[in-house]
Short mmCIF file of C-alpha atoms and ligand atoms in Angstrom, two decimals:
data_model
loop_
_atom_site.label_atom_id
_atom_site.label_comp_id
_atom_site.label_asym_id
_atom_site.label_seq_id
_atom_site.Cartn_x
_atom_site.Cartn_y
_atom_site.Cartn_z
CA UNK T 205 26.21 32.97 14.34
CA UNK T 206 23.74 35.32 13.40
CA UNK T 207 21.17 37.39 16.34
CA UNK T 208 17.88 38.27 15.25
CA UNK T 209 16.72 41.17 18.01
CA UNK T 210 14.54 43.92 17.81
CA UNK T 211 16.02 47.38 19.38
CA UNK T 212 14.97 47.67 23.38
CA UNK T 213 13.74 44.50 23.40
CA UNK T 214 14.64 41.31 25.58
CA UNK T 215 17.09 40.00 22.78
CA UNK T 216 19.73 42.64 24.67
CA UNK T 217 20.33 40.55 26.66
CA UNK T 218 21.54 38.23 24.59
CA UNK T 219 23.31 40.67 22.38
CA UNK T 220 25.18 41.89 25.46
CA UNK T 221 25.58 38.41 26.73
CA UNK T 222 27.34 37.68 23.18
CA UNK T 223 29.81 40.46 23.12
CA UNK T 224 30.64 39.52 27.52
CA UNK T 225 31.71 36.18 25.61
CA UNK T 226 33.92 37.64 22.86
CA UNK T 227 31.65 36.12 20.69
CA UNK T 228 31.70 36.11 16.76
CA UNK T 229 28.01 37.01 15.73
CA UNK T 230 26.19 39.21 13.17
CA UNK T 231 23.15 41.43 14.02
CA UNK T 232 20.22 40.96 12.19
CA UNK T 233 16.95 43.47 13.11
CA UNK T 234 12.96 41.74 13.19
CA UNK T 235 10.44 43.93 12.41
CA UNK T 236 8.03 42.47 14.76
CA UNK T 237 4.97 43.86 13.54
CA UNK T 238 5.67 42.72 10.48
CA UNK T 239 7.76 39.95 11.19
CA UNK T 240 9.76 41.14 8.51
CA UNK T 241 13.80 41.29 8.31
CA UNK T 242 15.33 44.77 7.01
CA UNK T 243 16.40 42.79 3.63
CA UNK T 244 12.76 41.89 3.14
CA UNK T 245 12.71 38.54 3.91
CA UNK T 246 10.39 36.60 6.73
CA UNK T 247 11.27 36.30 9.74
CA UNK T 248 9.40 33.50 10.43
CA UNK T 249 10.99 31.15 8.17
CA UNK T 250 13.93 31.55 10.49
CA UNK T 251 11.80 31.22 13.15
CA UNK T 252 8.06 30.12 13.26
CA UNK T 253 7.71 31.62 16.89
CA UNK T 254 7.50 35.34 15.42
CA UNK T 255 9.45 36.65 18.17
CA UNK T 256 13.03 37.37 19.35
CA UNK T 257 15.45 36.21 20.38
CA UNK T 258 16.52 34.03 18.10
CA UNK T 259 19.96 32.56 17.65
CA UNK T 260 21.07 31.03 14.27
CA UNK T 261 24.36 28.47 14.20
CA UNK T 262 26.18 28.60 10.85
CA UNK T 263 24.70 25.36 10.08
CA UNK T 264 21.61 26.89 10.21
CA UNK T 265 20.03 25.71 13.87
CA UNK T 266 17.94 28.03 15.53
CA UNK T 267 17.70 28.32 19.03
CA UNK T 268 15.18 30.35 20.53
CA UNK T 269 14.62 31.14 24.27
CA UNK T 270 16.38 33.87 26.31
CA UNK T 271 16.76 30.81 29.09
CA UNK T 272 18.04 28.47 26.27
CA UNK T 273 20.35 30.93 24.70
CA UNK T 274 21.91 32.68 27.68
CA UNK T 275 22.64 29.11 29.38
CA UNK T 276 24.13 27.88 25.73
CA UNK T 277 26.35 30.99 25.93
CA UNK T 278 26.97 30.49 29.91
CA UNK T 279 27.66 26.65 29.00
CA UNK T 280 30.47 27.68 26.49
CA UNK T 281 32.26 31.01 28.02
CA UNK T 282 31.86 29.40 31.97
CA UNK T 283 33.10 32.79 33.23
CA UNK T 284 29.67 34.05 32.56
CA UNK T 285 28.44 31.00 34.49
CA UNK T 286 27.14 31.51 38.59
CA UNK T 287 29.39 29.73 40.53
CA UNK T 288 29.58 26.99 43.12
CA UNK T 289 28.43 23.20 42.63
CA UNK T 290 25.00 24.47 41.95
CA UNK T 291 26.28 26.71 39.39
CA UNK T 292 24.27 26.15 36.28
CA UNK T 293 21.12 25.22 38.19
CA UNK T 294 21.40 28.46 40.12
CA UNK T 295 21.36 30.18 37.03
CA UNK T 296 18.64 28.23 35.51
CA UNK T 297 16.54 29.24 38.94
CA UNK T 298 17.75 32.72 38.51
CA UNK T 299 16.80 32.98 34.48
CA UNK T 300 13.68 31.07 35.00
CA UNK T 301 12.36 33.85 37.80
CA UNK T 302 13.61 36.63 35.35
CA UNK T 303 12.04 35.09 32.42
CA UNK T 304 8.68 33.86 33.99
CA UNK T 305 7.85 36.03 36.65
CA UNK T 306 9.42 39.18 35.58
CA UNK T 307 9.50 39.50 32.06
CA UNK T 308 6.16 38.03 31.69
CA UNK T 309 4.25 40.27 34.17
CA UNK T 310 5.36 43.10 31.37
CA UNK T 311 2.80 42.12 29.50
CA UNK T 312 -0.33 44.40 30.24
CA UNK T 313 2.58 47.24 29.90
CA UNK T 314 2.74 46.10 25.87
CA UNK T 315 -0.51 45.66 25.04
CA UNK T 316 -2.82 47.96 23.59
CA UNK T 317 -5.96 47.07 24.77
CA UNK T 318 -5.16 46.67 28.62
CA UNK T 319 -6.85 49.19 31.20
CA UNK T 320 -5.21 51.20 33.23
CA UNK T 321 -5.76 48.83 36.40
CA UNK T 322 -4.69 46.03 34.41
CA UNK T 323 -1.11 47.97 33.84
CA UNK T 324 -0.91 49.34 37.73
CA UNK T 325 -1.71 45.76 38.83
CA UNK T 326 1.24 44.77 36.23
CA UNK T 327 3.39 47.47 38.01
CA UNK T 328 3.11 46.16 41.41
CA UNK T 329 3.42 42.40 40.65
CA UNK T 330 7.25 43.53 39.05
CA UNK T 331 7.73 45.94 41.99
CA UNK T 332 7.36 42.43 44.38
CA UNK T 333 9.42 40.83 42.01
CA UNK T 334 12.13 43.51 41.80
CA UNK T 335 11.97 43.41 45.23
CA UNK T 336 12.82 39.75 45.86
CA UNK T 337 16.39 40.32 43.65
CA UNK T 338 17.14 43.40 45.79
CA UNK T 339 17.10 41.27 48.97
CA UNK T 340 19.05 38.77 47.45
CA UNK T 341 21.98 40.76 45.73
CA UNK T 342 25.41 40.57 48.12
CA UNK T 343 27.68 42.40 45.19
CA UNK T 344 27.41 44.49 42.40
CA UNK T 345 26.20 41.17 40.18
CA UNK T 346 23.80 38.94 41.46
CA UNK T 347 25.87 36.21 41.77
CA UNK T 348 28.43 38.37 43.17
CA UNK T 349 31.61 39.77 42.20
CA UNK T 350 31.38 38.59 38.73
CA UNK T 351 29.12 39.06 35.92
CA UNK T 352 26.98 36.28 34.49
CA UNK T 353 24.61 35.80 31.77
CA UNK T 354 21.85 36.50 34.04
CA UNK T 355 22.62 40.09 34.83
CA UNK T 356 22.16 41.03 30.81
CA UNK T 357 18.77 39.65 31.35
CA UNK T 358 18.02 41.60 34.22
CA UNK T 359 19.39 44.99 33.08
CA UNK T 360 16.87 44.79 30.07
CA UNK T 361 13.96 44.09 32.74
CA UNK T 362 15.30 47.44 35.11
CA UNK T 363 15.54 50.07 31.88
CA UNK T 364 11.94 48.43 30.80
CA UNK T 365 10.84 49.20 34.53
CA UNK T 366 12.45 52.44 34.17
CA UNK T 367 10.84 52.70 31.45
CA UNK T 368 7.84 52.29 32.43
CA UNK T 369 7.96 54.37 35.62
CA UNK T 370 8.35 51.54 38.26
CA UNK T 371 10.85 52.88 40.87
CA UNK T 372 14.15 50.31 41.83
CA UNK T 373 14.93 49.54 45.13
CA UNK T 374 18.36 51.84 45.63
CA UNK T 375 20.69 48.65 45.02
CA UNK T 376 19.17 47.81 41.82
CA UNK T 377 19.20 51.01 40.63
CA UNK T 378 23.33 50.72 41.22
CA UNK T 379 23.03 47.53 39.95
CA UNK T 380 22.13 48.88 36.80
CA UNK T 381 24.24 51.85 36.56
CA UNK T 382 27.34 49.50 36.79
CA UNK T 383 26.08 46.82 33.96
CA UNK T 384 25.13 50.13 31.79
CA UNK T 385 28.85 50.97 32.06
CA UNK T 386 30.50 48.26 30.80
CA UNK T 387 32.07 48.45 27.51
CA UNK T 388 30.22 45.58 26.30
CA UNK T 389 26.81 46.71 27.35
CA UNK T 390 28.00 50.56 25.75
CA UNK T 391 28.53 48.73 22.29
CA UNK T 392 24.92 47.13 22.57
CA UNK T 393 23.03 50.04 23.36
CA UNK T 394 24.59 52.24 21.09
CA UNK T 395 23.97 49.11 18.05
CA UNK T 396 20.60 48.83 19.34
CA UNK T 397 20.07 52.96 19.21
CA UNK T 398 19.56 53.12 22.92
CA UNK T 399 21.97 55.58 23.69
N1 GSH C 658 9.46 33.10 25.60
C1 GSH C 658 10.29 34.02 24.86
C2 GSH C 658 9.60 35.36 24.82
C3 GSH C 658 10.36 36.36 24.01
C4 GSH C 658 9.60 37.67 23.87
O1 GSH C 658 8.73 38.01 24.68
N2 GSH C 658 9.98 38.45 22.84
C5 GSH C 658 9.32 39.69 22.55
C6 GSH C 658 10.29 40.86 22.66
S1 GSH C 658 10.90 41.06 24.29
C7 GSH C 658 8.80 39.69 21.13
O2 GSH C 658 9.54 39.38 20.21
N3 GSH C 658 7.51 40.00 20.96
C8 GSH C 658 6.89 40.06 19.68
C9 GSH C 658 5.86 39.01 19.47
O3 GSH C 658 5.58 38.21 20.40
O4 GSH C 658 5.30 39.00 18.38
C10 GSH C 658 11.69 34.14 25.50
O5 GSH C 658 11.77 34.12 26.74
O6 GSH C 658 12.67 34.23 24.77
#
């Protein structure tokens, strides 16, 4: 399996979701300006999208989609699936609200051309967002006790928010600190040049 991510960006969390699994998978960096791979080649004759993540099988399937690939990596390592009878859906919901609502509304924070109110307006929308996990976590994860798939996704949104000066509610900022210390999550980082 090979990971095509771009340093910082939201493929973490599927690099850090990989190595929580044990998984066997190479590392391959996008230039996504140029959509260009280090070795020269395009990246978007692995994948026409342009952007990461994507995941490539050994028989060559791509899968793209932080939703698609964190639930295909939930789906086979289930101890990095939420639990209870509404298990997977909970983490679909969960991914889904990351993914659309919060990692979306980063937007105006990327692009060149928005305006300043355009990136405070940005801010607040993810500060409501943020908000809505904090008053939902019971443990360190946020399904708990245990780590799932879903907690990658949201430390990359927290260090972007960081990032981008957008202050965490006290128990996501904990949140974070813990997922930051894993082993798994040190490996990433330091791969990725974070740390
Ligand atoms: N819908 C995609 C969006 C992925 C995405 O936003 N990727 C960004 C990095 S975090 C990217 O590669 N942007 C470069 C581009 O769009 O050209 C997903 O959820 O996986």
């Amino acid at each position: 399996m090979t990971l095509y991510y771009s340093p910082g960006a939201c493929s973490l969390a599927d690099h850090i979701a990989l190595h929580e699994a044990g998984a066997k998978f190479d590392l391959v960096k996008v230039n996504l300006k140029s959509h260009t791979l280090e070795d020269g080649r395009s990246f978007l004759e692995i994948s026409p999208k342009g952007y990461v993540p994507a995941l490539q099988f050994d028989d060559g399937e791509v899968l793209t989609e932080n939703i698609a690939i964190l639930t295909m990596i939930a789906d086979r390592h289930p101890a990095l699936m939420a639990p209870g009878h509404l298990g997977r859906y909970r983490l679909l919901e969960i991914l889904a609200y990351i993914s659309t609502e919060i990692h979306k509304s980063f937007q105006p924070l990327f692009a060149p051309t928005a305006t300043e109110q355009d990136k405070n307006r940005a801010k607040e929308t993810i500060s409501k967002r943020l908000d809505f996990i904090s008053s939902q976590l019971t443990g360190p994860y946020i399904f708990g006790e245990e780590m799932t798939v879903a907690d990658a996704y949201l430390f990359v949104m927290l260090l972007w928010s960081d990032k981008n000066g957008i202050a965490l509610p006290v128990n996501l900022k904990a949140f974070s600190e813990h997922v930051r210390a894993r082993p798994t999550v040190q490996v990433a980082l330091k791969h990725e040049g974070l740390i």
